PDB file of C-alpha atoms and ligand atoms in Angstrom:
ATOM      1  CA  MET A   1     -32.871   3.908  25.265  1.00 67.00           C
ATOM      2  CA  ASN A   2     -31.693   5.989  28.204  1.00 81.00           C
ATOM      3  CA  ALA A   3     -28.274   7.576  27.754  1.00 86.00           C
ATOM      4  CA  ALA A   4     -26.526   5.504  30.444  1.00 87.00           C
ATOM      5  CA  SER A   5     -27.416   2.282  28.599  1.00 87.00           C
ATOM      6  CA  GLN A   6     -25.830   3.444  25.344  1.00 94.00           C
ATOM      7  CA  ALA A   7     -22.501   2.075  24.138  1.00 96.00           C
ATOM      8  CA  ILE A   8     -19.128   3.814  24.396  1.00 97.00           C
ATOM      9  CA  GLY A   9     -17.362   4.495  21.094  1.00 98.00           C
ATOM     10  CA  VAL A  10     -13.642   3.805  20.779  1.00 98.00           C
ATOM     11  CA  PHE A  11     -11.461   4.322  17.710  1.00 98.00           C
ATOM     12  CA  ASP A  12      -7.934   3.948  16.427  1.00 97.00           C
ATOM     13  CA  SER A  13      -6.269   3.744  13.037  1.00 96.00           C
ATOM     14  CA  GLY A  14      -6.115  -0.050  13.347  1.00 95.00           C
ATOM     15  CA  VAL A  15      -5.832  -2.827  15.905  1.00 94.00           C
ATOM     16  CA  GLY A  16      -3.615  -0.824  18.302  1.00 94.00           C
ATOM     17  CA  GLY A  17      -6.542   0.718  20.151  1.00 96.00           C
ATOM     18  CA  LEU A  18      -7.678  -2.775  21.092  1.00 96.00           C
ATOM     19  CA  THR A  19      -4.993  -2.600  23.820  1.00 94.00           C
ATOM     20  CA  VAL A  20      -7.023   0.268  25.262  1.00 97.00           C
ATOM     21  CA  LEU A  21     -10.364  -1.462  24.657  1.00 97.00           C
ATOM     22  CA  ARG A  22      -9.096  -4.479  26.597  1.00 95.00           C
ATOM     23  CA  ALA A  23      -8.305  -2.298  29.634  1.00 96.00           C
ATOM     24  CA  LEU A  24     -11.633  -0.470  29.304  1.00 97.00           C
ATOM     25  CA  VAL A  25     -13.672  -3.689  29.194  1.00 95.00           C
ATOM     26  CA  THR A  26     -11.774  -5.033  32.221  1.00 94.00           C
ATOM     27  CA  ALA A  27     -12.338  -1.842  34.233  1.00 95.00           C
ATOM     28  CA  LEU A  28     -15.969  -1.331  33.150  1.00 95.00           C
ATOM     29  CA  PRO A  29     -17.453  -4.789  32.508  1.00 93.00           C
ATOM     30  CA  ASP A  30     -21.082  -3.580  32.607  1.00 93.00           C
ATOM     31  CA  GLU A  31     -20.609  -1.218  29.660  1.00 95.00           C
ATOM     32  CA  SER A  32     -21.226  -1.879  25.948  1.00 94.00           C
ATOM     33  CA  TRP A  33     -18.619  -0.910  23.358  1.00 96.00           C
ATOM     34  CA  ILE A  34     -18.312  -0.093  19.662  1.00 97.00           C
ATOM     35  CA  TYR A  35     -14.742  -0.121  18.373  1.00 97.00           C
ATOM     36  CA  LEU A  36     -13.713   1.264  14.996  1.00 98.00           C
ATOM     37  CA  GLY A  37     -10.321   0.487  13.446  1.00 97.00           C
ATOM     38  CA  ASP A  38      -9.727   2.765  10.460  1.00 97.00           C
ATOM     39  CA  THR A  39      -7.557   0.163   8.749  1.00 96.00           C
ATOM     40  CA  ALA A  40      -8.180   1.593   5.273  1.00 97.00           C
ATOM     41  CA  ARG A  41      -6.323   4.760   6.261  1.00 96.00           C
ATOM     42  CA  LEU A  42      -3.653   3.288   8.565  1.00 95.00           C
ATOM     43  CA  PRO A  43      -1.063   4.435   9.417  1.00 95.00           C
ATOM     44  CA  TYR A  44      -2.145   7.769  10.846  1.00 96.00           C
ATOM     45  CA  GLY A  45       1.297   8.321  12.340  1.00 95.00           C
ATOM     46  CA  THR A  46       3.020   9.320   9.099  1.00 96.00           C
ATOM     47  CA  LYS A  47       0.268  11.724   8.001  1.00 96.00           C
ATOM     48  CA  SER A  48       0.051  15.477   8.599  1.00 96.00           C
ATOM     49  CA  ALA A  49      -1.900  16.759  11.593  1.00 96.00           C
ATOM     50  CA  THR A  50      -4.516  18.240   9.228  1.00 97.00           C
ATOM     51  CA  THR A  51      -5.135  14.874   7.581  1.00 97.00           C
ATOM     52  CA  VAL A  52      -5.233  13.015  10.905  1.00 97.00           C
ATOM     53  CA  GLN A  53      -7.746  15.555  12.192  1.00 98.00           C
ATOM     54  CA  ARG A  54      -9.976  14.995   9.154  1.00 98.00           C
ATOM     55  CA  TYR A  55      -9.793  11.211   9.539  1.00 98.00           C
ATOM     56  CA  ALA A  56     -10.449  11.403  13.281  1.00 98.00           C
ATOM     57  CA  LEU A  57     -13.513  13.628  12.867  1.00 98.00           C
ATOM     58  CA  ARG A  58     -14.977  11.248  10.288  1.00 98.00           C
ATOM     59  CA  ALA A  59     -14.259   8.117  12.376  1.00 98.00           C
ATOM     60  CA  ALA A  60     -15.872   9.761  15.395  1.00 98.00           C
ATOM     61  CA  GLU A  61     -18.895  10.841  13.343  1.00 98.00           C
ATOM     62  CA  VAL A  62     -19.553   7.226  12.294  1.00 97.00           C
ATOM     63  CA  LEU A  63     -19.535   6.154  15.944  1.00 98.00           C
ATOM     64  CA  VAL A  64     -21.691   9.080  17.048  1.00 97.00           C
ATOM     65  CA  GLU A  65     -24.245   8.237  14.323  1.00 97.00           C
ATOM     66  CA  ARG A  66     -24.647   4.825  15.971  1.00 95.00           C
ATOM     67  CA  GLY A  67     -25.624   6.460  19.269  1.00 95.00           C
ATOM     68  CA  ILE A  68     -22.853   6.534  21.862  1.00 97.00           C
ATOM     69  CA  LYS A  69     -22.682   8.166  25.296  1.00 97.00           C
ATOM     70  CA  ALA A  70     -18.906   8.782  25.308  1.00 98.00           C
ATOM     71  CA  LEU A  71     -15.986   8.670  22.896  1.00 98.00           C
ATOM     72  CA  VAL A  72     -12.511   7.310  23.618  1.00 98.00           C
ATOM     73  CA  VAL A  73      -9.804   8.304  21.156  1.00 98.00           C
ATOM     74  CA  ALA A  74      -7.665   5.160  21.546  1.00 98.00           C
ATOM     75  CA  CYS A  75      -4.968   6.567  19.303  1.00 98.00           C
ATOM     76  CA  ASN A  76      -2.210   8.884  20.451  1.00 97.00           C
ATOM     77  CA  THR A  77      -1.750  10.354  16.984  1.00 97.00           C
ATOM     78  CA  ALA A  78      -5.432  11.297  16.743  1.00 98.00           C
ATOM     79  CA  SER A  79      -5.519  12.477  20.371  1.00 98.00           C
ATOM     80  CA  ALA A  80      -2.495  14.710  19.756  1.00 97.00           C
ATOM     81  CA  ALA A  81      -3.790  16.137  16.470  1.00 97.00           C
ATOM     82  CA  ALA A  82      -7.544  16.230  16.932  1.00 98.00           C
ATOM     83  CA  LEU A  83      -8.711  16.241  20.560  1.00 97.00           C
ATOM     84  CA  PRO A  84      -9.741  19.944  20.668  1.00 97.00           C
ATOM     85  CA  ALA A  85     -11.544  19.593  17.305  1.00 98.00           C
ATOM     86  CA  LEU A  86     -13.327  16.428  18.458  1.00 98.00           C
ATOM     87  CA  ARG A  87     -14.374  18.059  21.745  1.00 98.00           C
ATOM     88  CA  GLU A  88     -15.706  21.075  19.882  1.00 98.00           C
ATOM     89  CA  ARG A  89     -17.627  19.030  17.288  1.00 98.00           C
ATOM     90  CA  PHE A  90     -19.047  16.559  19.815  1.00 98.00           C
ATOM     91  CA  ALA A  91     -19.491  18.942  22.732  1.00 97.00           C
ATOM     92  CA  HIS A  92     -22.488  16.928  23.996  1.00 96.00           C
ATOM     93  CA  LEU A  93     -20.246  13.905  24.746  1.00 97.00           C
ATOM     94  CA  PRO A  94     -17.353  13.219  27.075  1.00 97.00           C
ATOM     95  CA  VAL A  95     -14.369  12.810  24.712  1.00 98.00           C
ATOM     96  CA  ILE A  96     -11.394  11.086  26.341  1.00 98.00           C
ATOM     97  CA  GLY A  97      -7.944  11.085  24.743  1.00 98.00           C
ATOM     98  CA  VAL A  98      -4.908   9.013  25.649  1.00 98.00           C
ATOM     99  CA  VAL A  99      -2.158  11.646  25.867  1.00 98.00           C
ATOM    100  CA  GLU A 100      -3.041  13.265  29.212  1.00 97.00           C
ATOM    101  CA  PRO A 101      -3.663   9.973  31.062  1.00 97.00           C
ATOM    102  CA  GLY A 102      -0.411   8.601  29.576  1.00 98.00           C
ATOM    103  CA  ALA A 103       1.549  11.663  30.679  1.00 98.00           C
ATOM    104  CA  ALA A 104       0.113  11.351  34.205  1.00 98.00           C
ATOM    105  CA  ALA A 105       1.001   7.644  34.368  1.00 98.00           C
ATOM    106  CA  ALA A 106       4.581   8.386  33.256  1.00 98.00           C
ATOM    107  CA  VAL A 107       5.033  11.203  35.784  1.00 98.00           C
ATOM    108  CA  ALA A 108       3.688   8.954  38.563  1.00 97.00           C
ATOM    109  CA  ALA A 109       6.077   6.137  37.596  1.00 97.00           C
ATOM    110  CA  SER A 110       9.265   8.209  37.294  1.00 97.00           C
ATOM    111  CA  ARG A 111      11.555   8.737  40.278  1.00 96.00           C
ATOM    112  CA  THR A 112      14.086  10.887  38.420  1.00 95.00           C
ATOM    113  CA  GLY A 113      11.800  13.003  36.211  1.00 96.00           C
ATOM    114  CA  ARG A 114      13.700  11.743  33.160  1.00 95.00           C
ATOM    115  CA  ILE A 115      11.040  10.346  30.851  1.00 96.00           C
ATOM    116  CA  ALA A 116      11.419   8.880  27.382  1.00 96.00           C
ATOM    117  CA  VAL A 117       8.393   8.738  25.107  1.00 97.00           C
ATOM    118  CA  ILE A 118       8.146   6.596  22.005  1.00 97.00           C
ATOM    119  CA  ALA A 119       5.343   7.375  19.598  1.00 97.00           C
ATOM    120  CA  THR A 120       4.511   7.847  15.929  1.00 96.00           C
ATOM    121  CA  GLU A 121       6.208  10.478  13.771  1.00 96.00           C
ATOM    122  CA  SER A 122       3.153  12.714  13.895  1.00 96.00           C
ATOM    123  CA  THR A 123       2.768  12.535  17.693  1.00 96.00           C
ATOM    124  CA  VAL A 124       6.449  13.320  18.231  1.00 97.00           C
ATOM    125  CA  ALA A 125       6.441  16.152  15.681  1.00 95.00           C
ATOM    126  CA  GLY A 126       3.445  17.806  17.368  1.00 95.00           C
ATOM    127  CA  GLY A 127       5.130  17.802  20.805  1.00 96.00           C
ATOM    128  CA  ALA A 128       1.928  16.823  22.651  1.00 96.00           C
ATOM    129  CA  TYR A 129       3.675  14.636  25.232  1.00 97.00           C
ATOM    130  CA  VAL A 130       6.387  17.184  25.978  1.00 97.00           C
ATOM    131  CA  ARG A 131       3.636  19.731  26.728  1.00 97.00           C
ATOM    132  CA  ALA A 132       1.401  17.328  28.675  1.00 97.00           C
ATOM    133  CA  ILE A 133       4.263  16.142  30.911  1.00 98.00           C
ATOM    134  CA  ALA A 134       5.597  19.698  31.415  1.00 98.00           C
ATOM    135  CA  ALA A 135       2.103  20.766  32.536  1.00 98.00           C
ATOM    136  CA  LEU A 136       2.242  18.143  35.303  1.00 98.00           C
ATOM    137  CA  GLN A 137       5.925  18.371  36.189  1.00 98.00           C
ATOM    138  CA  PRO A 138       7.617  21.481  34.778  1.00 97.00           C
ATOM    139  CA  ASP A 139      11.147  20.302  35.646  1.00 97.00           C
ATOM    140  CA  ALA A 140      10.757  16.883  33.973  1.00 97.00           C
ATOM    141  CA  GLN A 141      13.258  16.092  31.224  1.00 95.00           C
ATOM    142  CA  VAL A 142      11.330  14.587  28.368  1.00 96.00           C
ATOM    143  CA  GLN A 143      12.814  13.078  25.247  1.00 94.00           C
ATOM    144  CA  SER A 144      10.661  11.673  22.507  1.00 95.00           C
ATOM    145  CA  LEU A 145      11.449   9.449  19.587  1.00 96.00           C
ATOM    146  CA  ALA A 146       9.369   8.363  16.592  1.00 96.00           C
ATOM    147  CA  CYS A 147       9.352   4.561  16.291  1.00 96.00           C
ATOM    148  CA  GLN A 148       7.030   4.139  13.320  1.00 93.00           C
ATOM    149  CA  VAL A 149       8.387   0.673  12.428  1.00 96.00           C
ATOM    150  CA  PHE A 150       6.882  -0.632  15.683  1.00 96.00           C
ATOM    151  CA  VAL A 151       3.410   0.163  14.261  1.00 94.00           C
ATOM    152  CA  ALA A 152       4.096  -1.979  11.188  1.00 94.00           C
ATOM    153  CA  LEU A 153       5.477  -4.828  13.316  1.00 95.00           C
ATOM    154  CA  ALA A 154       2.472  -4.753  15.643  1.00 93.00           C
ATOM    155  CA  GLU A 155      -0.011  -4.595  12.737  1.00 89.00           C
ATOM    156  CA  GLU A 156       1.768  -7.634  11.299  1.00 90.00           C
ATOM    157  CA  GLY A 157       1.309  -9.458  14.611  1.00 90.00           C
ATOM    158  CA  TRP A 158       5.096  -9.593  15.060  1.00 94.00           C
ATOM    159  CA  ILE A 159       5.419  -8.932  18.763  1.00 94.00           C
ATOM    160  CA  GLU A 160       8.539 -10.961  19.513  1.00 93.00           C
ATOM    161  CA  GLY A 161      11.488 -12.516  17.719  1.00 94.00           C
ATOM    162  CA  GLU A 162      14.537 -11.219  15.935  1.00 95.00           C
ATOM    163  CA  ALA A 163      12.927  -8.498  13.841  1.00 95.00           C
ATOM    164  CA  VAL A 164      11.332  -6.890  16.911  1.00 96.00           C
ATOM    165  CA  LEU A 165      14.526  -7.179  18.951  1.00 96.00           C
ATOM    166  CA  ALA A 166      16.574  -5.660  16.132  1.00 96.00           C
ATOM    167  CA  ALA A 167      14.143  -2.725  15.778  1.00 97.00           C
ATOM    168  CA  ALA A 168      14.097  -2.182  19.567  1.00 96.00           C
ATOM    169  CA  HIS A 169      17.900  -2.123  19.771  1.00 95.00           C
ATOM    170  CA  ARG A 170      18.176   0.163  16.790  1.00 94.00           C
ATOM    171  CA  TYR A 171      15.713   2.691  18.243  1.00 95.00           C
ATOM    172  CA  LEU A 172      16.588   2.516  21.921  1.00 93.00           C
ATOM    173  CA  ASP A 173      20.243   1.588  22.422  1.00 89.00           C
ATOM    174  CA  GLY A 174      21.521   5.142  21.911  1.00 82.00           C
ATOM    175  CA  TRP A 175      19.152   6.565  24.501  1.00 82.00           C
ATOM    176  CA  PHE A 176      19.682   4.085  27.230  1.00 79.00           C
ATOM    177  CA  ALA A 177      23.342   3.227  26.494  1.00 72.00           C
ATOM    178  CA  THR A 178      25.690   3.653  29.446  1.00 61.00           C
ATOM    179  CA  ASP A 179      24.763   7.117  30.621  1.00 62.00           C
ATOM    180  CA  ALA A 180      23.848   7.083  34.301  1.00 69.00           C
ATOM    181  CA  ALA A 181      21.374   9.887  33.526  1.00 76.00           C
ATOM    182  CA  HIS A 182      19.274   7.714  31.254  1.00 86.00           C
ATOM    183  CA  PRO A 183      15.468   7.969  31.523  1.00 92.00           C
ATOM    184  CA  ASP A 184      13.903   5.693  34.148  1.00 94.00           C
ATOM    185  CA  VAL A 185      10.548   5.519  32.347  1.00 96.00           C
ATOM    186  CA  LEU A 186       9.738   4.578  28.790  1.00 97.00           C
ATOM    187  CA  LEU A 187       6.208   5.751  28.023  1.00 98.00           C
ATOM    188  CA  LEU A 188       4.465   3.889  25.224  1.00 98.00           C
ATOM    189  CA  GLY A 189       2.952   6.880  23.415  1.00 97.00           C
ATOM    190  CA  CYS A 190       1.238   4.783  20.760  1.00 97.00           C
ATOM    191  CA  THR A 191      -1.531   2.281  21.384  1.00 95.00           C
ATOM    192  CA  HIS A 192       0.133  -0.214  19.039  1.00 94.00           C
ATOM    193  CA  PHE A 193       3.143  -0.519  21.344  1.00 96.00           C
ATOM    194  CA  PRO A 194       1.877  -2.284  24.518  1.00 95.00           C
ATOM    195  CA  VAL A 195       1.996  -5.676  22.739  1.00 95.00           C
ATOM    196  CA  LEU A 196       5.737  -5.053  22.304  1.00 96.00           C
ATOM    197  CA  ALA A 197       6.245  -4.232  26.007  1.00 96.00           C
ATOM    198  CA  PRO A 198       7.768  -7.627  26.954  1.00 96.00           C
ATOM    199  CA  VAL A 199      10.491  -7.240  24.305  1.00 96.00           C
ATOM    200  CA  LEU A 200      11.083  -3.591  25.217  1.00 96.00           C
ATOM    201  CA  SER A 201      11.434  -4.513  28.905  1.00 95.00           C
ATOM    202  CA  GLN A 202      13.837  -7.290  27.942  1.00 94.00           C
ATOM    203  CA  VAL A 203      15.989  -4.852  25.940  1.00 93.00           C
ATOM    204  CA  LEU A 204      15.967  -2.116  28.610  1.00 93.00           C
ATOM    205  CA  GLY A 205      16.270  -4.251  31.729  1.00 91.00           C
ATOM    206  CA  PRO A 206      14.909  -3.547  35.217  1.00 92.00           C
ATOM    207  CA  ARG A 207      16.313   0.014  35.508  1.00 90.00           C
ATOM    208  CA  VAL A 208      13.592   1.290  33.181  1.00 94.00           C
ATOM    209  CA  SER A 209       9.815   1.011  33.760  1.00 96.00           C
ATOM    210  CA  VAL A 210       7.805   0.559  30.596  1.00 97.00           C
ATOM    211  CA  VAL A 211       4.544   2.485  31.075  1.00 97.00           C
ATOM    212  CA  ASP A 212       1.343   1.977  29.135  1.00 95.00           C
ATOM    213  CA  ALA A 213      -1.522   4.491  29.418  1.00 95.00           C
ATOM    214  CA  SER A 214      -4.478   2.146  29.045  1.00 96.00           C
ATOM    215  CA  ALA A 215      -5.282   1.625  32.745  1.00 96.00           C
ATOM    216  CA  ALA A 216      -5.094   5.398  33.293  1.00 97.00           C
ATOM    217  CA  VAL A 217      -7.403   5.953  30.301  1.00 98.00           C
ATOM    218  CA  ALA A 218      -9.918   3.540  31.826  1.00 98.00           C
ATOM    219  CA  GLN A 219      -9.825   5.475  35.135  1.00 97.00           C
ATOM    220  CA  THR A 220     -10.299   8.783  33.315  1.00 97.00           C
ATOM    221  CA  LEU A 221     -13.292   7.407  31.408  1.00 98.00           C
ATOM    222  CA  CYS A 222     -14.782   5.946  34.572  1.00 97.00           C
ATOM    223  CA  ARG A 223     -14.545   9.329  36.330  1.00 97.00           C
ATOM    224  CA  ALA A 224     -16.041  11.184  33.352  1.00 97.00           C
ATOM    225  CA  LEU A 225     -19.007   8.792  33.169  1.00 97.00           C
ATOM    226  CA  ALA A 226     -19.581   8.903  36.936  1.00 97.00           C
ATOM    227  CA  GLU A 227     -19.509  12.740  36.982  1.00 96.00           C
ATOM    228  CA  ARG A 228     -22.225  12.865  34.314  1.00 96.00           C
ATOM    229  CA  GLY A 229     -24.338  10.040  35.750  1.00 96.00           C
ATOM    230  CA  LEU A 230     -23.603   7.980  32.636  1.00 96.00           C
ATOM    231  CA  LEU A 231     -22.263   4.752  34.158  1.00 96.00           C
ATOM    232  CA  ALA A 232     -24.278   1.735  32.974  1.00 93.00           C
ATOM    233  CA  PRO A 233     -26.874   0.788  35.569  1.00 83.00           C
ATOM    234  CA  SER A 234     -25.397  -1.863  37.848  1.00 77.00           C
ATOM    235  CA  GLY A 235     -26.436  -5.323  36.743  1.00 71.00           C
ATOM    236  CA  HIS A 236     -26.688  -4.071  33.130  1.00 68.00           C
ATOM    237  CA  GLN A 237     -25.098  -6.845  31.089  1.00 68.00           C
ATOM    238  CA  GLY A 238     -22.359  -5.416  28.849  1.00 67.00           C
ATOM    239  CA  SER A 239     -22.410  -7.255  25.512  1.00 74.00           C
ATOM    240  CA  ALA A 240     -19.314  -8.352  23.560  1.00 83.00           C
ATOM    241  CA  PRO A 241     -17.794  -5.276  21.874  1.00 91.00           C
ATOM    242  CA  LEU A 242     -19.048  -4.561  18.362  1.00 94.00           C
ATOM    243  CA  LEU A 243     -15.942  -4.368  16.170  1.00 96.00           C
ATOM    244  CA  LEU A 244     -15.861  -2.319  12.955  1.00 97.00           C
ATOM    245  CA  ALA A 245     -13.025  -1.958  10.456  1.00 97.00           C
ATOM    246  CA  THR A 246     -12.751   0.078   7.278  1.00 97.00           C
ATOM    247  CA  ASP A 247     -10.756  -2.604   5.448  1.00 97.00           C
ATOM    248  CA  GLY A 248      -9.445  -6.145   5.802  1.00 94.00           C
ATOM    249  CA  VAL A 249     -11.807  -7.647   8.383  1.00 95.00           C
ATOM    250  CA  ALA A 250     -10.145 -11.091   8.265  1.00 93.00           C
ATOM    251  CA  ARG A 251      -6.752  -9.528   8.884  1.00 93.00           C
ATOM    252  CA  PHE A 252      -8.221  -7.332  11.626  1.00 94.00           C
ATOM    253  CA  ALA A 253      -9.646 -10.421  13.365  1.00 94.00           C
ATOM    254  CA  ARG A 254      -6.433 -12.423  13.004  1.00 92.00           C
ATOM    255  CA  VAL A 255      -4.098  -9.740  14.336  1.00 93.00           C
ATOM    256  CA  GLY A 256      -6.630  -8.178  16.690  1.00 94.00           C
ATOM    257  CA  ALA A 257      -6.848 -11.376  18.717  1.00 91.00           C
ATOM    258  CA  THR A 258      -3.314 -10.773  20.038  1.00 88.00           C
ATOM    259  CA  PHE A 259      -4.245  -7.270  21.100  1.00 91.00           C
ATOM    260  CA  LEU A 260      -7.552  -8.197  22.694  1.00 90.00           C
ATOM    261  CA  GLY A 261      -6.209 -11.333  24.356  1.00 86.00           C
ATOM    262  CA  HIS A 262      -8.801 -13.747  22.984  1.00 85.00           C
ATOM    263  CA  ALA A 263      -9.686 -15.392  19.679  1.00 86.00           C
ATOM    264  CA  LEU A 264     -11.693 -13.395  17.148  1.00 85.00           C
ATOM    265  CA  ALA A 265     -13.372 -14.739  14.034  1.00 82.00           C
ATOM    266  CA  ALA A 266     -13.731 -12.611  10.876  1.00 83.00           C
ATOM    267  CA  GLU A 267     -17.529 -12.684  11.340  1.00 84.00           C
ATOM    268  CA  HIS A 268     -17.043 -10.796  14.633  1.00 87.00           C
ATOM    269  CA  VAL A 269     -15.775  -7.800  12.664  1.00 94.00           C
ATOM    270  CA  GLN A 270     -18.026  -5.689  10.398  1.00 96.00           C
ATOM    271  CA  LEU A 271     -16.745  -3.835   7.369  1.00 97.00           C
ATOM    272  CA  VAL A 272     -17.791  -0.163   7.299  1.00 96.00           C
ATOM    273  CA  ASP A 273     -17.067   2.670   4.890  1.00 92.00           C
ATOM    274  CA  LEU A 274     -16.345   6.135   6.224  1.00 87.00           C
TER     275      LEU A 274
HETATM  276  N1  LIG B 301      -2.131   3.546  17.305  1.00 84.55           N
HETATM  277  C1  LIG B 301      -1.880   4.857  16.869  1.00 84.55           C
HETATM  278  C2  LIG B 301      -1.321   5.727  17.963  1.00 84.55           C
HETATM  279  O1  LIG B 301      -1.590   5.471  19.117  1.00 84.55           O
HETATM  280  C3  LIG B 301      -1.312   5.170  15.536  1.00 84.55           C
HETATM  281  C4  LIG B 301      -0.590   4.173  14.710  1.00 84.55           C
HETATM  282  C5  LIG B 301      -0.558   4.671  13.278  1.00 84.55           C
HETATM  283  O2  LIG B 301      -1.618   4.611  12.661  1.00 84.55           O
HETATM  284  O3  LIG B 301       0.497   5.158  12.822  1.00 84.55           O
HETATM  285  O4  LIG B 301      -0.666   6.699  17.715  1.00 84.55           O
END
C-alpha cells in the first residue's frame, strides 16, 4: 500500500480523544483512522510524567505496528509529557500533539491576553501550556488549574446535570468571580473536556470564550500531511474509524458515542493488549 493510503493513528487514555477524532474526520473525510483508547491505564492525568511517557510510547508503538502514516496524540497529558520522546522514537512519522494547536487557538481567541487553562493534574504540573502560550504571546497572563474530576465525569458520560454544575462552580467560581480582570478565554486543555463545554459556557456566561483545540489540531495535521505529500488521494474513500480499547469495550462504545456524536455498538470496538 502506498504511504498516502495508510491510516492515521490517534490515541488517548480513554474516550476523550474521540472529541479530537470527530474534528479530524470532519476536516479530512477521505482519510482512514485507527483510534486507541488506553482505558486499562486511564487516567493518565494523575500519573507521573515518566509513567505517562512510558504508556504513550507503548500506545504509539501498537498503532505504528499496524502501519500508519501519521500519529495524533489526542491527549494533552501525553502531549505534555511525551511529545519529544514520541517524535524521537517515531522520527519517520509526523507526530502531532494537542498542546501547541490549543495554545494558538487560545491566543487567537483572547482580546485581553488573560487566558485560563483547565487540564489534568499532570498537564498543569508540567507547565506545558504556560510555556506554549508564552512562546506565542510573551506578555499573556496564563493561569492553569487541574480539574481532574471533569475526566471522571466525562468518562461516566455525565456531561450535564447537577453533579457537573456543582463541579464547574467549585473549580471555576473563584477564578471568574467579580474581578474585572478575569480571563476572557477558558482553554480546554484536556480532550475529555469539550463534551462539558455547554455547561462550562453556562456557568461562565458570555464574557468568557470556551476554546477547544480540536479544530486547530485538524488544521495542523492537514498541513503536516500536505507538506509531506501524504494526504489521501482525492476520491479515496475513508472507511469508518477502527476503534481499539485496552479494556471495557462495551463501556467504551456506550460512553464513546457521546464523544463521537453517533451511536457505537460494542462490536465496533476491538479489545487490544499493550
Ligand atoms: N484526555 C486526556 C488529556 O487530554 C487525559 C485524561 C486522563 O487520562 O486523565 O489530558
